[in-house]
Amino acid sequence: MTFEEYVGSRGPALVRLARLLTGDEHRAEDLTQEVLARAYVQWRKIARADRPDVYVRRMLVNANISWWRRRSNRELATDNFADRPHRGDLGGEAADRDEMWRLVLDLPDRQRAVLVLRYYEDLDDATIAQILDCSPVTVRTHAMRALANLRERCGAPTANGSRP
């Protein structure tokens, strides 16, 4: 498969993954473009790999993590949310999803990456482990901790049925 064919078939999925990892449509496009530019230079090596998509996804996850490590890219997060709309409002469900995404974006990078790759990219633990360069057990641990963190912050019942 040529680089052009790969980008034509997988480009939109890579942008979607980047958008879910970053939470920002514009930064996701920039991140995807940066990763594809680096992948183009190494395409012969990447194409010879068993699963080039895993390699490029790993590049995308790593580039996102590296972006956050740069001092010039720090953003100030706030805990103040607008009042929650009442059920029945047209934007009520959208506001709930937006609030949940804010919580997901506050997770540590690896936990967020595991949730995005598992629930939005619909990948199995072994593939996620390849992308993140860790074991499948570590993937499950990150998922468990991320979901527990989200449940705690949302006030959802825990595994034993009690509320925090």
CSV table of N, CA and C in Angstrom, one decimal:
chain,number,residue,atom,x,y,z
A,1,MET,N,0.8,-1.2,0.0
A,1,MET,CA,0.0,0.0,0.0
A,1,MET,C,0.9,1.2,0.0
A,2,THR,N,0.6,2.2,-0.9
A,2,THR,CA,1.4,3.4,-0.9
A,2,THR,C,0.9,4.3,0.2
A,3,PHE,N,1.7,5.3,0.5
A,3,PHE,CA,1.4,6.3,1.5
A,3,PHE,C,0.1,7.0,1.2
A,4,GLU,N,-0.1,7.4,-0.1
A,4,GLU,CA,-1.3,8.1,-0.5
A,4,GLU,C,-2.5,7.3,-0.3
A,5,GLU,N,-2.4,6.0,-0.6
A,5,GLU,CA,-3.6,5.1,-0.4
A,5,GLU,C,-3.9,4.9,1.1
A,6,TYR,N,-2.8,4.8,1.9
A,6,TYR,CA,-3.1,4.7,3.3
A,6,TYR,C,-3.8,5.9,3.9
A,7,VAL,N,-3.3,7.1,3.5
A,7,VAL,CA,-3.9,8.4,4.0
A,7,VAL,C,-5.3,8.5,3.5
A,8,GLY,N,-5.6,8.1,2.2
A,8,GLY,CA,-6.9,8.2,1.7
A,8,GLY,C,-7.9,7.3,2.4
A,9,SER,N,-7.4,6.1,2.8
A,9,SER,CA,-8.3,5.2,3.5
A,9,SER,C,-8.4,5.4,5.0
A,10,ARG,N,-7.3,5.7,5.6
A,10,ARG,CA,-7.3,5.8,7.1
A,10,ARG,C,-7.2,7.3,7.6
A,11,GLY,N,-7.0,8.2,6.8
A,11,GLY,CA,-6.9,9.6,7.2
A,11,GLY,C,-8.0,10.1,8.1
A,12,PRO,N,-9.3,9.9,7.7
A,12,PRO,CA,-10.4,10.4,8.6
A,12,PRO,C,-10.4,9.7,9.9
A,13,ALA,N,-10.1,8.4,10.0
A,13,ALA,CA,-10.1,7.7,11.2
A,13,ALA,C,-8.9,8.2,12.1
A,14,LEU,N,-7.8,8.6,11.5
A,14,LEU,CA,-6.7,9.1,12.3
A,14,LEU,C,-7.1,10.5,12.9
A,15,VAL,N,-7.7,11.3,12.1
A,15,VAL,CA,-8.2,12.6,12.6
A,15,VAL,C,-9.2,12.5,13.7
A,16,ARG,N,-10.1,11.5,13.6
A,16,ARG,CA,-11.1,11.2,14.6
A,16,ARG,C,-10.4,10.8,15.9
A,17,LEU,N,-9.4,9.9,15.8
A,17,LEU,CA,-8.7,9.4,17.0
A,17,LEU,C,-8.0,10.6,17.6
A,18,ALA,N,-7.3,11.5,16.8
A,18,ALA,CA,-6.6,12.6,17.4
A,18,ALA,C,-7.6,13.6,18.1
A,19,ARG,N,-8.8,13.8,17.5
A,19,ARG,CA,-9.8,14.6,18.1
A,19,ARG,C,-10.2,14.1,19.4
A,20,LEU,N,-10.4,12.8,19.5
A,20,LEU,CA,-10.8,12.2,20.8
A,20,LEU,C,-9.7,12.3,21.8
A,21,LEU,N,-8.5,12.2,21.4
A,21,LEU,CA,-7.3,12.2,22.3
A,21,LEU,C,-7.1,13.7,22.8
A,22,THR,N,-7.3,14.6,21.9
A,22,THR,CA,-7.0,16.0,22.3
A,22,THR,C,-8.1,16.8,22.8
A,23,GLY,N,-9.3,16.5,22.3
A,23,GLY,CA,-10.5,17.2,22.7
A,23,GLY,C,-10.7,18.5,21.9
A,24,ASP,N,-9.8,18.8,20.9
A,24,ASP,CA,-9.9,20.0,20.1
A,24,ASP,C,-9.7,19.6,18.7
A,25,GLU,N,-10.7,20.0,17.9
A,25,GLU,CA,-10.7,19.7,16.5
A,25,GLU,C,-9.5,20.2,15.7
A,26,HIS,N,-9.2,21.5,16.0
A,26,HIS,CA,-8.1,22.1,15.2
A,26,HIS,C,-6.7,21.5,15.6
A,27,ARG,N,-6.5,21.3,16.9
A,27,ARG,CA,-5.3,20.7,17.4
A,27,ARG,C,-5.2,19.3,16.8
A,28,ALA,N,-6.3,18.6,16.8
A,28,ALA,CA,-6.3,17.2,16.2
A,28,ALA,C,-5.9,17.2,14.8
A,29,GLU,N,-6.3,18.1,14.0
A,29,GLU,CA,-5.9,18.2,12.6
A,29,GLU,C,-4.4,18.5,12.5
A,30,ASP,N,-3.9,19.4,13.3
A,30,ASP,CA,-2.5,19.7,13.3
A,30,ASP,C,-1.7,18.5,13.7
A,31,LEU,N,-2.1,17.9,14.8
A,31,LEU,CA,-1.4,16.7,15.3
A,31,LEU,C,-1.4,15.6,14.2
A,32,THR,N,-2.5,15.3,13.6
A,32,THR,CA,-2.5,14.3,12.5
A,32,THR,C,-1.6,14.7,11.4
A,33,GLN,N,-1.6,15.9,11.0
A,33,GLN,CA,-0.8,16.4,9.9
A,33,GLN,C,0.7,16.2,10.3
A,34,GLU,N,1.1,16.6,11.5
A,34,GLU,CA,2.4,16.4,12.0
A,34,GLU,C,2.9,15.0,11.9
A,35,VAL,N,2.0,14.1,12.4
A,35,VAL,CA,2.3,12.6,12.5
A,35,VAL,C,2.4,12.1,11.1
A,36,LEU,N,1.5,12.4,10.2
A,36,LEU,CA,1.6,11.9,8.8
A,36,LEU,C,2.8,12.4,8.1
A,37,ALA,N,3.2,13.6,8.4
A,37,ALA,CA,4.5,14.2,7.7
A,37,ALA,C,5.7,13.3,8.2
A,38,ARG,N,5.7,13.0,9.5
A,38,ARG,CA,6.8,12.1,10.0
A,38,ARG,C,6.7,10.7,9.4
A,39,ALA,N,5.5,10.2,9.3
A,39,ALA,CA,5.3,8.9,8.7
A,39,ALA,C,5.7,8.8,7.3
A,40,TYR,N,5.4,9.9,6.5
A,40,TYR,CA,5.8,9.9,5.1
A,40,TYR,C,7.3,9.6,4.9
A,41,VAL,N,8.1,10.3,5.8
A,41,VAL,CA,9.5,10.1,5.7
A,41,VAL,C,9.9,8.7,5.9
A,42,GLN,N,9.2,8.0,6.8
A,42,GLN,CA,9.6,6.6,7.2
A,42,GLN,C,8.7,5.6,6.6
A,43,TRP,N,7.9,5.9,5.5
A,43,TRP,CA,6.8,5.1,5.0
A,43,TRP,C,7.3,3.7,4.6
A,44,ARG,N,8.5,3.6,4.0
A,44,ARG,CA,9.0,2.3,3.5
A,44,ARG,C,9.1,1.3,4.7
A,45,LYS,N,9.7,1.8,5.8
A,45,LYS,CA,9.8,1.0,7.0
A,45,LYS,C,8.5,0.7,7.6
A,46,ILE,N,7.6,1.7,7.7
A,46,ILE,CA,6.3,1.5,8.3
A,46,ILE,C,5.4,0.5,7.5
A,47,ALA,N,5.5,0.6,6.2
A,47,ALA,CA,4.7,-0.3,5.3
A,47,ALA,C,5.2,-1.7,5.4
A,48,ARG,N,6.4,-1.9,5.7
A,48,ARG,CA,6.9,-3.3,5.8
A,48,ARG,C,6.5,-4.0,7.2
A,49,ALA,N,6.0,-3.2,8.1
A,49,ALA,CA,5.6,-3.7,9.4
A,49,ALA,C,4.3,-4.5,9.2
A,50,ASP,N,4.1,-5.5,10.1
A,50,ASP,CA,2.9,-6.3,10.0
A,50,ASP,C,1.6,-5.5,9.9
A,51,ARG,N,1.5,-4.5,10.8
A,51,ARG,CA,0.3,-3.7,10.9
A,51,ARG,C,0.7,-2.2,10.9
A,52,PRO,N,0.8,-1.6,9.8
A,52,PRO,CA,1.2,-0.2,9.8
A,52,PRO,C,0.2,0.7,10.5
A,53,ASP,N,-1.0,0.4,10.6
A,53,ASP,CA,-2.0,1.2,11.3
A,53,ASP,C,-1.7,1.3,12.8
A,54,VAL,N,-1.2,0.2,13.3
A,54,VAL,CA,-0.9,0.2,14.8
A,54,VAL,C,0.3,1.2,15.0
A,55,TYR,N,1.3,1.1,14.1
A,55,TYR,CA,2.5,2.0,14.2
A,55,TYR,C,2.1,3.4,14.1
A,56,VAL,N,1.2,3.8,13.1
A,56,VAL,CA,0.8,5.2,13.0
A,56,VAL,C,0.0,5.7,14.1
A,57,ARG,N,-0.9,4.8,14.6
A,57,ARG,CA,-1.7,5.2,15.8
A,57,ARG,C,-0.8,5.4,17.0
A,58,ARG,N,0.2,4.6,17.2
A,58,ARG,CA,1.2,4.8,18.3
A,58,ARG,C,1.9,6.1,18.1
A,59,MET,N,2.3,6.4,16.9
A,59,MET,CA,2.9,7.7,16.6
A,59,MET,C,2.0,8.9,17.1
A,60,LEU,N,0.7,8.7,16.8
A,60,LEU,CA,-0.3,9.7,17.1
A,60,LEU,C,-0.5,9.9,18.6
A,61,VAL,N,-0.6,8.8,19.3
A,61,VAL,CA,-0.7,8.8,20.8
A,61,VAL,C,0.5,9.4,21.4
A,62,ASN,N,1.7,9.0,20.9
A,62,ASN,CA,3.0,9.6,21.5
A,62,ASN,C,3.1,11.1,21.2
A,63,ALA,N,2.7,11.5,20.0
A,63,ALA,CA,2.8,12.9,19.6
A,63,ALA,C,1.9,13.7,20.5
A,64,ASN,N,0.7,13.2,20.8
A,64,ASN,CA,-0.2,13.9,21.7
A,64,ASN,C,0.4,14.1,23.1
A,65,ILE,N,1.0,13.0,23.6
A,65,ILE,CA,1.6,13.0,25.0
A,65,ILE,C,2.8,14.0,24.9
A,66,SER,N,3.6,14.0,23.9
A,66,SER,CA,4.7,14.9,23.8
A,66,SER,C,4.3,16.4,23.7
A,67,TRP,N,3.1,16.6,23.1
A,67,TRP,CA,2.6,18.0,23.0
A,67,TRP,C,2.3,18.5,24.3
A,68,TRP,N,1.7,17.7,25.2
A,68,TRP,CA,1.4,18.2,26.5
A,68,TRP,C,2.6,18.4,27.4
A,69,ARG,N,3.7,17.8,27.1
A,69,ARG,CA,4.9,17.9,27.9
A,69,ARG,C,5.7,19.2,27.6
A,70,ARG,N,5.4,19.8,26.5
A,70,ARG,CA,6.1,21.1,26.1
A,70,ARG,C,5.5,22.2,27.0
A,71,ARG,N,6.4,23.0,27.6
A,71,ARG,CA,5.9,24.1,28.4
A,71,ARG,C,5.1,25.1,27.7
A,72,SER,N,5.3,25.4,26.4
A,72,SER,CA,4.6,26.4,25.7
A,72,SER,C,3.1,26.0,25.4
A,73,ASN,N,2.8,24.7,25.7
A,73,ASN,CA,1.4,24.3,25.4
A,73,ASN,C,0.5,24.1,26.7
A,74,ARG,N,0.9,24.7,27.8
A,74,ARG,CA,0.1,24.5,29.0
A,74,ARG,C,-1.2,25.3,28.9
A,75,GLU,N,-2.3,24.7,29.3
A,75,GLU,CA,-3.6,25.4,29.3
A,75,GLU,C,-4.0,25.4,30.7
A,76,LEU,N,-4.8,26.4,31.1
A,76,LEU,CA,-5.3,26.5,32.4
A,76,LEU,C,-6.7,25.9,32.5
A,77,ALA,N,-6.9,24.9,33.2
A,77,ALA,CA,-8.2,24.2,33.3
A,77,ALA,C,-8.9,24.8,34.5
A,78,THR,N,-10.2,24.7,34.4
A,78,THR,CA,-11.1,25.3,35.4
A,78,THR,C,-12.1,24.2,35.8
A,79,ASP,N,-12.5,24.3,37.1
A,79,ASP,CA,-13.5,23.4,37.6
A,79,ASP,C,-14.9,24.0,37.5
A,80,ASN,N,-15.0,25.2,37.1
A,80,ASN,CA,-16.3,25.9,37.0
A,80,ASN,C,-17.0,25.5,35.7
A,81,PHE,N,-18.2,24.9,35.9
A,81,PHE,CA,-19.0,24.5,34.7
A,81,PHE,C,-20.3,25.4,34.8
A,82,ALA,N,-20.8,25.7,33.6
A,82,ALA,CA,-22.1,26.4,33.6
A,82,ALA,C,-23.1,25.5,34.2
A,83,ASP,N,-24.2,26.2,34.7
A,83,ASP,CA,-25.3,25.4,35.3
A,83,ASP,C,-25.8,24.3,34.3
A,84,ARG,N,-26.1,23.2,34.9
A,84,ARG,CA,-26.6,22.1,34.1
A,84,ARG,C,-28.0,22.3,33.6
A,85,PRO,N,-28.3,22.1,32.3
A,85,PRO,CA,-29.6,22.4,31.8
A,85,PRO,C,-30.6,21.3,32.4
A,86,HIS,N,-31.8,21.6,32.4
A,86,HIS,CA,-32.8,20.7,32.8
A,86,HIS,C,-33.1,19.7,31.8
A,87,ARG,N,-33.5,18.5,32.2
A,87,ARG,CA,-33.9,17.5,31.2
A,87,ARG,C,-35.1,18.0,30.4
A,88,GLY,N,-35.1,17.7,29.1
A,88,GLY,CA,-36.1,18.3,28.3
A,88,GLY,C,-35.6,19.4,27.4
A,89,ASP,N,-34.5,20.1,27.9
A,89,ASP,CA,-33.9,21.1,27.1
A,89,ASP,C,-33.3,20.4,25.8
A,90,LEU,N,-33.4,21.1,24.7
A,90,LEU,CA,-32.8,20.5,23.5
A,90,LEU,C,-31.3,20.2,23.7
A,91,GLY,N,-30.6,21.1,24.4
A,91,GLY,CA,-29.2,20.9,24.5
A,91,GLY,C,-28.8,20.1,25.7
A,92,GLY,N,-29.7,19.6,26.5
A,92,GLY,CA,-29.4,18.9,27.7
A,92,GLY,C,-28.5,17.7,27.6
A,93,GLU,N,-28.8,16.8,26.6
A,93,GLU,CA,-28.0,15.7,26.4
A,93,GLU,C,-26.6,16.1,25.9
A,94,ALA,N,-26.6,17.1,25.0
A,94,ALA,CA,-25.3,17.5,24.5
A,94,ALA,C,-24.5,18.1,25.6
A,95,ALA,N,-25.1,18.8,26.5
A,95,ALA,CA,-24.4,19.4,27.6
A,95,ALA,C,-23.8,18.3,28.5
A,96,ASP,N,-24.6,17.3,28.7
A,96,ASP,CA,-24.1,16.1,29.5
A,96,ASP,C,-22.9,15.5,28.9
A,97,ARG,N,-23.0,15.3,27.5
A,97,ARG,CA,-21.8,14.7,26.8
A,97,ARG,C,-20.6,15.6,26.9
A,98,ASP,N,-20.8,16.9,26.8
A,98,ASP,CA,-19.7,17.8,26.8
A,98,ASP,C,-19.1,17.8,28.2
A,99,GLU,N,-19.9,17.7,29.3
A,99,GLU,CA,-19.4,17.6,30.6
A,99,GLU,C,-18.6,16.4,30.8
A,100,MET,N,-19.1,15.2,30.3
A,100,MET,CA,-18.4,14.0,30.4
A,100,MET,C,-17.0,14.0,29.7
A,101,TRP,N,-17.0,14.7,28.5
A,101,TRP,CA,-15.8,14.8,27.7
A,101,TRP,C,-14.8,15.6,28.5
A,102,ARG,N,-15.2,16.6,29.2
A,102,ARG,CA,-14.3,17.5,30.0
A,102,ARG,C,-13.7,16.6,31.0
A,103,LEU,N,-14.5,15.7,31.6
A,103,LEU,CA,-13.9,14.8,32.6
A,103,LEU,C,-12.9,13.8,32.0
A,104,VAL,N,-13.2,13.3,30.8
A,104,VAL,CA,-12.3,12.4,30.1
A,104,VAL,C,-11.0,13.1,29.8
A,105,LEU,N,-11.1,14.3,29.4
A,105,LEU,CA,-9.9,15.1,29.0
A,105,LEU,C,-9.0,15.4,30.2
A,106,ASP,N,-9.6,15.3,31.4
A,106,ASP,CA,-8.8,15.6,32.6
A,106,ASP,C,-8.1,14.3,33.1
A,107,LEU,N,-8.4,13.2,32.5
A,107,LEU,CA,-7.7,11.9,32.9
A,107,LEU,C,-6.2,12.0,32.5
A,108,PRO,N,-5.4,11.2,33.1
A,108,PRO,CA,-4.0,11.1,32.7
A,108,PRO,C,-4.0,10.6,31.2
A,109,ASP,N,-2.9,10.9,30.5
A,109,ASP,CA,-2.8,10.7,29.1
A,109,ASP,C,-3.0,9.2,28.7
A,110,ARG,N,-2.4,8.3,29.4
A,110,ARG,CA,-2.5,6.9,29.1
A,110,ARG,C,-3.9,6.3,29.4
A,111,GLN,N,-4.5,6.8,30.5
A,111,GLN,CA,-5.9,6.3,30.7
A,111,GLN,C,-6.8,6.8,29.7
A,112,ARG,N,-6.7,8.1,29.3
A,112,ARG,CA,-7.6,8.6,28.2
A,112,ARG,C,-7.3,7.9,26.9
A,113,ALA,N,-6.1,7.6,26.6
A,113,ALA,CA,-5.8,6.9,25.3
A,113,ALA,C,-6.4,5.5,25.3
A,114,VAL,N,-6.3,4.8,26.5
A,114,VAL,CA,-7.0,3.5,26.5
A,114,VAL,C,-8.5,3.6,26.3
A,115,LEU,N,-9.1,4.5,27.0
A,115,LEU,CA,-10.6,4.6,26.8
A,115,LEU,C,-10.9,5.0,25.3
A,116,VAL,N,-10.2,5.9,24.7
A,116,VAL,CA,-10.5,6.3,23.3
A,116,VAL,C,-10.3,5.1,22.4
A,117,LEU,N,-9.1,4.4,22.6
A,117,LEU,CA,-8.8,3.3,21.7
A,117,LEU,C,-9.8,2.1,21.9
A,118,ARG,N,-10.3,1.9,23.1
A,118,ARG,CA,-11.2,0.8,23.4
A,118,ARG,C,-12.6,1.1,23.0
A,119,TYR,N,-13.1,2.3,23.4
A,119,TYR,CA,-14.5,2.5,23.2
A,119,TYR,C,-14.9,3.3,21.9
A,120,TYR,N,-13.9,4.0,21.3
A,120,TYR,CA,-14.2,4.8,20.1
A,120,TYR,C,-13.6,4.2,18.9
A,121,GLU,N,-12.4,3.6,19.1
A,121,GLU,CA,-11.8,2.9,18.0
A,121,GLU,C,-12.1,1.4,17.9
A,122,ASP,N,-12.8,0.9,19.0
A,122,ASP,CA,-13.2,-0.4,19.1
A,122,ASP,C,-12.1,-1.5,18.9
A,123,LEU,N,-11.0,-1.2,19.6
A,123,LEU,CA,-9.8,-2.1,19.5
A,123,LEU,C,-9.8,-3.0,20.7
A,124,ASP,N,-9.2,-4.2,20.5
A,124,ASP,CA,-9.1,-5.1,21.6
A,124,ASP,C,-7.8,-4.8,22.4
A,125,ASP,N,-7.7,-5.4,23.6
A,125,ASP,CA,-6.7,-5.0,24.6
A,125,ASP,C,-5.3,-5.3,24.0
A,126,ALA,N,-5.1,-6.4,23.2
A,126,ALA,CA,-3.8,-6.7,22.6
A,126,ALA,C,-3.4,-5.7,21.6
A,127,THR,N,-4.3,-5.2,20.8
A,127,THR,CA,-3.9,-4.1,19.8
A,127,THR,C,-3.6,-2.8,20.6
A,128,ILE,N,-4.4,-2.5,21.6
A,128,ILE,CA,-4.1,-1.3,22.3
A,128,ILE,C,-2.8,-1.4,23.0
A,129,ALA,N,-2.4,-2.6,23.5
A,129,ALA,CA,-1.1,-2.8,24.1
A,129,ALA,C,0.0,-2.6,23.2
A,130,GLN,N,-0.2,-3.0,21.9
A,130,GLN,CA,0.8,-2.8,20.9
A,130,GLN,C,1.0,-1.3,20.6
A,131,ILE,N,-0.1,-0.6,20.5
A,131,ILE,CA,-0.1,0.9,20.2
A,131,ILE,C,0.6,1.6,21.3
A,132,LEU,N,0.3,1.3,22.6
A,132,LEU,CA,0.8,2.0,23.7
A,132,LEU,C,2.1,1.4,24.3
A,133,ASP,N,2.6,0.3,23.6
A,133,ASP,CA,3.8,-0.3,24.0
A,133,ASP,C,3.8,-0.7,25.5
A,134,CYS,N,2.8,-1.5,25.8
A,134,CYS,CA,2.7,-2.0,27.2
A,134,CYS,C,2.0,-3.4,27.1
A,135,SER,N,1.8,-4.0,28.2
A,135,SER,CA,1.1,-5.3,28.2
A,135,SER,C,-0.4,-5.2,28.2
A,136,PRO,N,-1.1,-6.2,27.8
A,136,PRO,CA,-2.6,-6.1,27.9
A,136,PRO,C,-3.1,-6.0,29.3
A,137,VAL,N,-2.4,-6.5,30.3
A,137,VAL,CA,-2.8,-6.3,31.7
A,137,VAL,C,-2.7,-4.8,32.1
A,138,THR,N,-1.7,-4.1,31.6
A,138,THR,CA,-1.6,-2.7,31.9
A,138,THR,C,-2.7,-1.9,31.2
A,139,VAL,N,-3.1,-2.4,30.0
A,139,VAL,CA,-4.2,-1.7,29.3
A,139,VAL,C,-5.5,-1.9,30.2
A,140,ARG,N,-5.8,-3.1,30.7
A,140,ARG,CA,-7.0,-3.3,31.5
A,140,ARG,C,-6.9,-2.5,32.8
A,141,THR,N,-5.7,-2.4,33.4
A,141,THR,CA,-5.5,-1.6,34.6
A,141,THR,C,-5.8,-0.1,34.4
A,142,HIS,N,-5.3,0.4,33.3
A,142,HIS,CA,-5.6,1.8,32.9
A,142,HIS,C,-7.1,2.0,32.7
A,143,ALA,N,-7.7,1.1,32.0
A,143,ALA,CA,-9.2,1.2,31.8
A,143,ALA,C,-9.9,1.2,33.1
A,144,MET,N,-9.6,0.3,34.0
A,144,MET,CA,-10.3,0.1,35.3
A,144,MET,C,-10.1,1.4,36.1
A,145,ARG,N,-8.9,1.9,36.1
A,145,ARG,CA,-8.7,3.2,36.9
A,145,ARG,C,-9.3,4.4,36.3
A,146,ALA,N,-9.3,4.5,35.0
A,146,ALA,CA,-10.0,5.6,34.3
A,146,ALA,C,-11.5,5.5,34.6
A,147,LEU,N,-12.1,4.4,34.4
A,147,LEU,CA,-13.6,4.3,34.7
A,147,LEU,C,-13.9,4.5,36.1
A,148,ALA,N,-13.1,4.0,37.0
A,148,ALA,CA,-13.3,4.3,38.5
A,148,ALA,C,-13.2,5.8,38.8
A,149,ASN,N,-12.2,6.5,38.1
A,149,ASN,CA,-12.1,7.9,38.3
A,149,ASN,C,-13.3,8.6,37.8
A,150,LEU,N,-13.8,8.3,36.6
A,150,LEU,CA,-15.0,8.9,36.0
A,150,LEU,C,-16.2,8.7,36.9
A,151,ARG,N,-16.4,7.4,37.4
A,151,ARG,CA,-17.5,7.1,38.2
A,151,ARG,C,-17.5,8.0,39.5
A,152,GLU,N,-16.3,8.1,40.1
A,152,GLU,CA,-16.2,8.9,41.3
A,152,GLU,C,-16.5,10.3,41.1
A,153,ARG,N,-16.0,10.9,40.0
A,153,ARG,CA,-16.2,12.3,39.7
A,153,ARG,C,-17.6,12.6,39.2
A,154,CYS,N,-18.3,11.6,38.7
A,154,CYS,CA,-19.7,11.8,38.3
A,154,CYS,C,-20.7,11.5,39.4
A,155,GLY,N,-20.3,10.9,40.4
A,155,GLY,CA,-21.2,10.4,41.5
A,155,GLY,C,-22.0,9.2,41.1
A,156,ALA,N,-21.4,8.4,40.1
A,156,ALA,CA,-22.1,7.2,39.7
A,156,ALA,C,-21.8,6.1,40.7
A,157,PRO,N,-22.7,5.1,40.8
A,157,PRO,CA,-22.5,4.0,41.7
A,157,PRO,C,-21.2,3.3,41.4
A,158,THR,N,-20.5,2.8,42.5
A,158,THR,CA,-19.3,2.1,42.3
A,158,THR,C,-19.6,0.6,42.0
A,159,ALA,N,-18.6,-0.2,41.9
A,159,ALA,CA,-18.8,-1.6,41.5
A,159,ALA,C,-19.6,-2.3,42.6
A,160,ASN,N,-19.5,-1.9,43.8
A,160,ASN,CA,-20.3,-2.6,44.9
A,160,ASN,C,-21.7,-2.0,45.0
A,161,GLY,N,-22.1,-1.1,44.2
A,161,GLY,CA,-23.4,-0.5,44.2
A,161,GLY,C,-23.6,0.7,45.0
A,162,SER,N,-22.6,1.1,45.8
A,162,SER,CA,-22.7,2.3,46.7
A,162,SER,C,-22.3,3.5,45.9
A,163,ARG,N,-22.8,4.7,46.4
A,163,ARG,CA,-22.3,5.9,45.8
A,163,ARG,C,-21.2,6.5,46.6
A,164,PRO,N,-20.3,7.2,45.9
A,164,PRO,CA,-19.1,7.7,46.7
A,164,PRO,C,-19.5,8.8,47.7
